[in-house]
PDB file of C-alpha atoms in Angstrom:
ATOM      1  CA  MET A 669      -0.813 -16.103  28.389  1.00  0.00           C
ATOM      2  CA  GLU A 670       2.682 -16.627  27.192  1.00  0.00           C
ATOM      3  CA  THR A 671       6.092 -15.340  28.226  1.00  0.00           C
ATOM      4  CA  ILE A 672       8.470 -13.859  25.678  1.00  0.00           C
ATOM      5  CA  GLN A 673      11.975 -12.421  25.865  1.00  0.00           C
ATOM      6  CA  ASP A 674      11.978  -8.602  25.933  1.00  0.00           C
ATOM      7  CA  PRO A 675      14.864  -7.382  23.724  1.00  0.00           C
ATOM      8  CA  ILE A 676      15.061  -3.974  25.390  1.00  0.00           C
ATOM      9  CA  TYR A 677      15.202  -4.933  29.059  1.00  0.00           C
ATOM     10  CA  GLU A 678      16.703  -8.403  28.562  1.00  0.00           C
ATOM     11  CA  GLY A 679      14.071 -10.049  30.699  1.00  0.00           C
ATOM     12  CA  ASN A 680      10.894 -12.019  30.324  1.00  0.00           C
ATOM     13  CA  VAL A 681       7.615 -10.258  29.646  1.00  0.00           C
ATOM     14  CA  THR A 682       4.164 -11.716  30.114  1.00  0.00           C
ATOM     15  CA  VAL A 683       1.986 -11.210  27.061  1.00  0.00           C
ATOM     16  CA  ARG A 684      -1.644 -10.995  28.083  1.00  0.00           C
ATOM     17  CA  ARG A 685      -3.054 -10.826  24.557  1.00  0.00           C
ATOM     18  CA  THR A 686      -1.847 -12.170  21.255  1.00  0.00           C
ATOM     19  CA  LEU A 687      -1.383  -9.918  18.245  1.00  0.00           C
ATOM     20  CA  GLU A 688      -4.545 -11.359  16.710  1.00  0.00           C
ATOM     21  CA  GLU A 689      -6.544 -10.538  19.852  1.00  0.00           C
ATOM     22  CA  LEU A 690      -5.240  -6.953  19.858  1.00  0.00           C
ATOM     23  CA  GLN A 691      -6.094  -6.558  16.178  1.00  0.00           C
ATOM     24  CA  ALA A 692      -9.597  -7.920  16.800  1.00  0.00           C
ATOM     25  CA  ILE A 693     -10.100  -5.428  19.652  1.00  0.00           C
ATOM     26  CA  GLU A 694      -9.023  -2.524  17.412  1.00  0.00           C
ATOM     27  CA  GLU A 695     -11.302  -3.709  14.616  1.00  0.00           C
ATOM     28  CA  LYS A 696     -14.270  -3.812  17.006  1.00  0.00           C
ATOM     29  CA  LYS A 697     -13.459  -0.241  18.124  1.00  0.00           C
ATOM     30  CA  ARG A 698     -13.332   0.865  14.496  1.00  0.00           C
ATOM     31  CA  GLN A 699     -16.637  -0.801  13.668  1.00  0.00           C
ATOM     32  CA  ARG A 700     -18.401   0.732  16.693  1.00  0.00           C
ATOM     33  CA  ALA A 701     -17.085   4.193  15.812  1.00  0.00           C
ATOM     34  CA  ALA A 702     -18.045   3.804  12.154  1.00  0.00           C
ATOM     35  CA  ALA A 703     -21.572   2.777  13.182  1.00  0.00           C
ATOM     36  CA  ARG A 704     -21.834   5.752  15.567  1.00  0.00           C
ATOM     37  CA  TYR A 705     -21.077   8.281  12.828  1.00  0.00           C
ATOM     38  CA  GLN A 706     -22.655   6.478   9.870  1.00  0.00           C
ATOM     39  CA  ASN A 707     -25.334   8.696   8.344  1.00  0.00           C
ATOM     40  CA  ASN A 708     -24.797  11.217  11.141  1.00  0.00           C
ATOM     41  CA  PRO A 709     -22.439  13.964   9.915  1.00  0.00           C
ATOM     42  CA  GLN A 710     -23.780  16.304  12.603  1.00  0.00           C
ATOM     43  CA  ALA A 711     -22.412  13.993  15.315  1.00  0.00           C
ATOM     44  CA  ALA A 712     -19.078  13.725  13.483  1.00  0.00           C
ATOM     45  CA  ALA A 713     -18.747  17.508  13.078  1.00  0.00           C
ATOM     46  CA  THR A 714     -19.723  18.092  16.706  1.00  0.00           C
ATOM     47  CA  LYS A 715     -17.181  15.536  17.928  1.00  0.00           C
ATOM     48  CA  LEU A 716     -14.403  17.148  15.876  1.00  0.00           C
ATOM     49  CA  TYR A 717     -15.462  20.617  17.052  1.00  0.00           C
ATOM     50  CA  GLN A 718     -15.221  19.495  20.675  1.00  0.00           C
ATOM     51  CA  ILE A 719     -11.734  18.120  20.072  1.00  0.00           C
ATOM     52  CA  ALA A 720     -10.652  21.248  18.149  1.00  0.00           C
ATOM     53  CA  ARG A 721     -11.486  23.419  21.144  1.00  0.00           C
ATOM     54  CA  GLY A 722      -8.744  21.709  23.158  1.00  0.00           C
ATOM     55  CA  ASP A 723      -5.049  22.489  23.282  1.00  0.00           C
ATOM     56  CA  THR A 724      -3.779  19.055  22.246  1.00  0.00           C
ATOM     57  CA  GLY A 725      -2.299  17.397  19.185  1.00  0.00           C
ATOM     58  CA  GLY A 726      -5.727  16.020  18.404  1.00  0.00           C
ATOM     59  CA  GLY A 727      -7.174  19.521  18.774  1.00  0.00           C
ATOM     60  CA  ARG A 728      -4.625  20.846  16.309  1.00  0.00           C
ATOM     61  CA  ALA A 729      -5.464  18.096  13.816  1.00  0.00           C
ATOM     62  CA  ALA A 730      -9.253  18.430  14.173  1.00  0.00           C
ATOM     63  CA  SER A 731      -9.054  22.223  13.885  1.00  0.00           C
ATOM     64  CA  ALA A 732      -6.914  21.962  10.748  1.00  0.00           C
ATOM     65  CA  LEU A 733      -9.519  19.759   9.090  1.00  0.00           C
ATOM     66  CA  LEU A 734     -12.506  21.872  10.117  1.00  0.00           C
ATOM     67  CA  LEU A 735     -10.895  25.159   9.115  1.00  0.00           C
ATOM     68  CA  SER A 736      -9.738  23.785   5.761  1.00  0.00           C
ATOM     69  CA  LEU A 737     -13.295  22.624   5.079  1.00  0.00           C
ATOM     70  CA  TRP A 738     -14.658  26.019   6.119  1.00  0.00           C
ATOM     71  CA  ASN A 739     -12.844  28.079   3.475  1.00  0.00           C
ATOM     72  CA  LYS A 740      -9.757  28.215   1.286  1.00  0.00           C
ATOM     73  CA  ASN A 741      -7.784  30.426   3.694  1.00  0.00           C
ATOM     74  CA  PHE A 742      -6.771  27.414   5.796  1.00  0.00           C
ATOM     75  CA  VAL A 743      -4.947  24.193   4.962  1.00  0.00           C
ATOM     76  CA  CYS A 744      -4.502  20.807   6.575  1.00  0.00           C
ATOM     77  CA  ASN A 745      -2.264  17.823   6.099  1.00  0.00           C
ATOM     78  CA  MET A 746      -4.589  14.811   5.940  1.00  0.00           C
ATOM     79  CA  ARG A 747      -1.843  12.416   7.000  1.00  0.00           C
ATOM     80  CA  ASP A 748      -1.296  14.497  10.113  1.00  0.00           C
ATOM     81  CA  VAL A 749      -5.043  14.613  10.784  1.00  0.00           C
ATOM     82  CA  ILE A 750      -5.519  10.847  10.615  1.00  0.00           C
ATOM     83  CA  CYS A 751      -2.269  10.029  12.455  1.00  0.00           C
ATOM     84  CA  SER A 752      -3.014  12.469  15.291  1.00  0.00           C
ATOM     85  CA  LEU A 753      -6.471  11.131  16.104  1.00  0.00           C
ATOM     86  CA  ASP A 754      -7.482   7.852  17.701  1.00  0.00           C
ATOM     87  CA  THR A 755      -9.718   5.285  16.022  1.00  0.00           C
ATOM     88  CA  ASP A 756     -13.005   6.822  17.160  1.00  0.00           C
ATOM     89  CA  ASN A 757     -12.083  10.334  16.075  1.00  0.00           C
ATOM     90  CA  SER A 758     -10.600   9.159  12.777  1.00  0.00           C
ATOM     91  CA  GLN A 759     -13.935   7.547  11.982  1.00  0.00           C
ATOM     92  CA  ALA A 760     -15.595  10.913  12.671  1.00  0.00           C
ATOM     93  CA  VAL A 761     -13.246  12.468  10.084  1.00  0.00           C
ATOM     94  CA  ILE A 762     -14.058   9.785   7.526  1.00  0.00           C
ATOM     95  CA  ALA A 763     -17.811  10.120   8.132  1.00  0.00           C
ATOM     96  CA  LEU A 764     -17.722  13.903   7.823  1.00  0.00           C
ATOM     97  CA  LEU A 765     -15.636  13.851   4.635  1.00  0.00           C
ATOM     98  CA  GLY A 766     -17.942  11.235   3.160  1.00  0.00           C
ATOM     99  CA  THR A 767     -20.950  13.536   3.421  1.00  0.00           C
ATOM    100  CA  LEU A 768     -19.485  16.826   2.212  1.00  0.00           C
ATOM    101  CA  GLY A 769     -20.003  17.780  -1.390  1.00  0.00           C
ATOM    102  CA  PRO A 770     -22.604  19.546  -3.502  1.00  0.00           C
ATOM    103  CA  GLY A 771     -25.330  20.772  -1.197  1.00  0.00           C
ATOM    104  CA  HIS A 772     -23.562  19.480   1.916  1.00  0.00           C
ATOM    105  CA  HIS A 773     -21.123  21.988   3.306  1.00  0.00           C
ATOM    106  CA  LEU A 774     -19.634  22.312   6.768  1.00  0.00           C
ATOM    107  CA  GLU A 775     -21.966  25.258   7.382  1.00  0.00           C
ATOM    108  CA  ARG A 776     -24.818  22.759   7.726  1.00  0.00           C
ATOM    109  CA  TYR A 777     -23.170  21.185  10.763  1.00  0.00           C
ATOM    110  CA  LEU A 778     -21.257  23.968  12.540  1.00  0.00           C
ATOM    111  CA  THR A 779     -22.187  27.594  13.112  1.00  0.00           C
ATOM    112  CA  GLN A 780     -20.059  30.571  12.206  1.00  0.00           C
ATOM    113  CA  GLU A 781     -19.617  31.290  15.932  1.00  0.00           C
ATOM    114  CA  GLN A 782     -18.188  27.810  16.467  1.00  0.00           C
ATOM    115  CA  ILE A 783     -15.738  28.252  13.604  1.00  0.00           C
ATOM    116  CA  ILE A 784     -14.717  31.707  14.864  1.00  0.00           C
ATOM    117  CA  GLU A 785     -13.949  30.113  18.217  1.00  0.00           C
ATOM    118  CA  ILE A 786     -11.637  27.618  16.486  1.00  0.00           C
ATOM    119  CA  ILE A 787     -10.041  30.385  14.385  1.00  0.00           C
ATOM    120  CA  ASP A 788      -9.317  32.360  17.549  1.00  0.00           C
ATOM    121  CA  VAL A 789      -7.425  29.405  19.001  1.00  0.00           C
ATOM    122  CA  TRP A 790      -5.854  27.779  15.935  1.00  0.00           C
ATOM    123  CA  GLY A 791      -6.273  30.156  12.975  1.00  0.00           C
ATOM    124  CA  SER A 792      -2.691  31.391  12.742  1.00  0.00           C
ATOM    125  CA  THR A 793      -1.391  27.808  12.924  1.00  0.00           C
ATOM    126  CA  HIS A 794      -3.327  26.662   9.866  1.00  0.00           C
ATOM    127  CA  GLU A 795      -3.535  29.842   7.828  1.00  0.00           C
ATOM    128  CA  ARG A 796      -2.460  29.405   4.232  1.00  0.00           C
ATOM    129  CA  SER A 797       0.641  31.464   3.491  1.00  0.00           C
ATOM    130  CA  ARG A 798      -0.057  34.198   0.972  1.00  0.00           C
ATOM    131  CA  LYS A 799       2.545  35.392  -1.469  1.00  0.00           C
TER     132      LYS A 799
END
């Protein structure tokens, strides 16, 4: 451990981990999350659905992504999605997006009832404006 000068409080602060140690911890978290969702889009979609059911910033971000993948009536800001979710949940987003495409649609992983539940909570927030 080392002691450094804190510029805000003008006192000494004990640093328990170096920057390199903190970065290594975050990288391990990212790798574990990536392994959890690798080749498992169902787990990624379910995780995001569970988050989207909540009334949090992460819920708003997860719901925006899921609704925008459901149909063209909803939009999401991908920067907001990634910045609003922690490492584990961001890896779920990346895993889900990596599997969607021809023959792999969100309908394979979430039911219409689940999406309707998200629309009831968040639909008006993410609805594309129509002119």
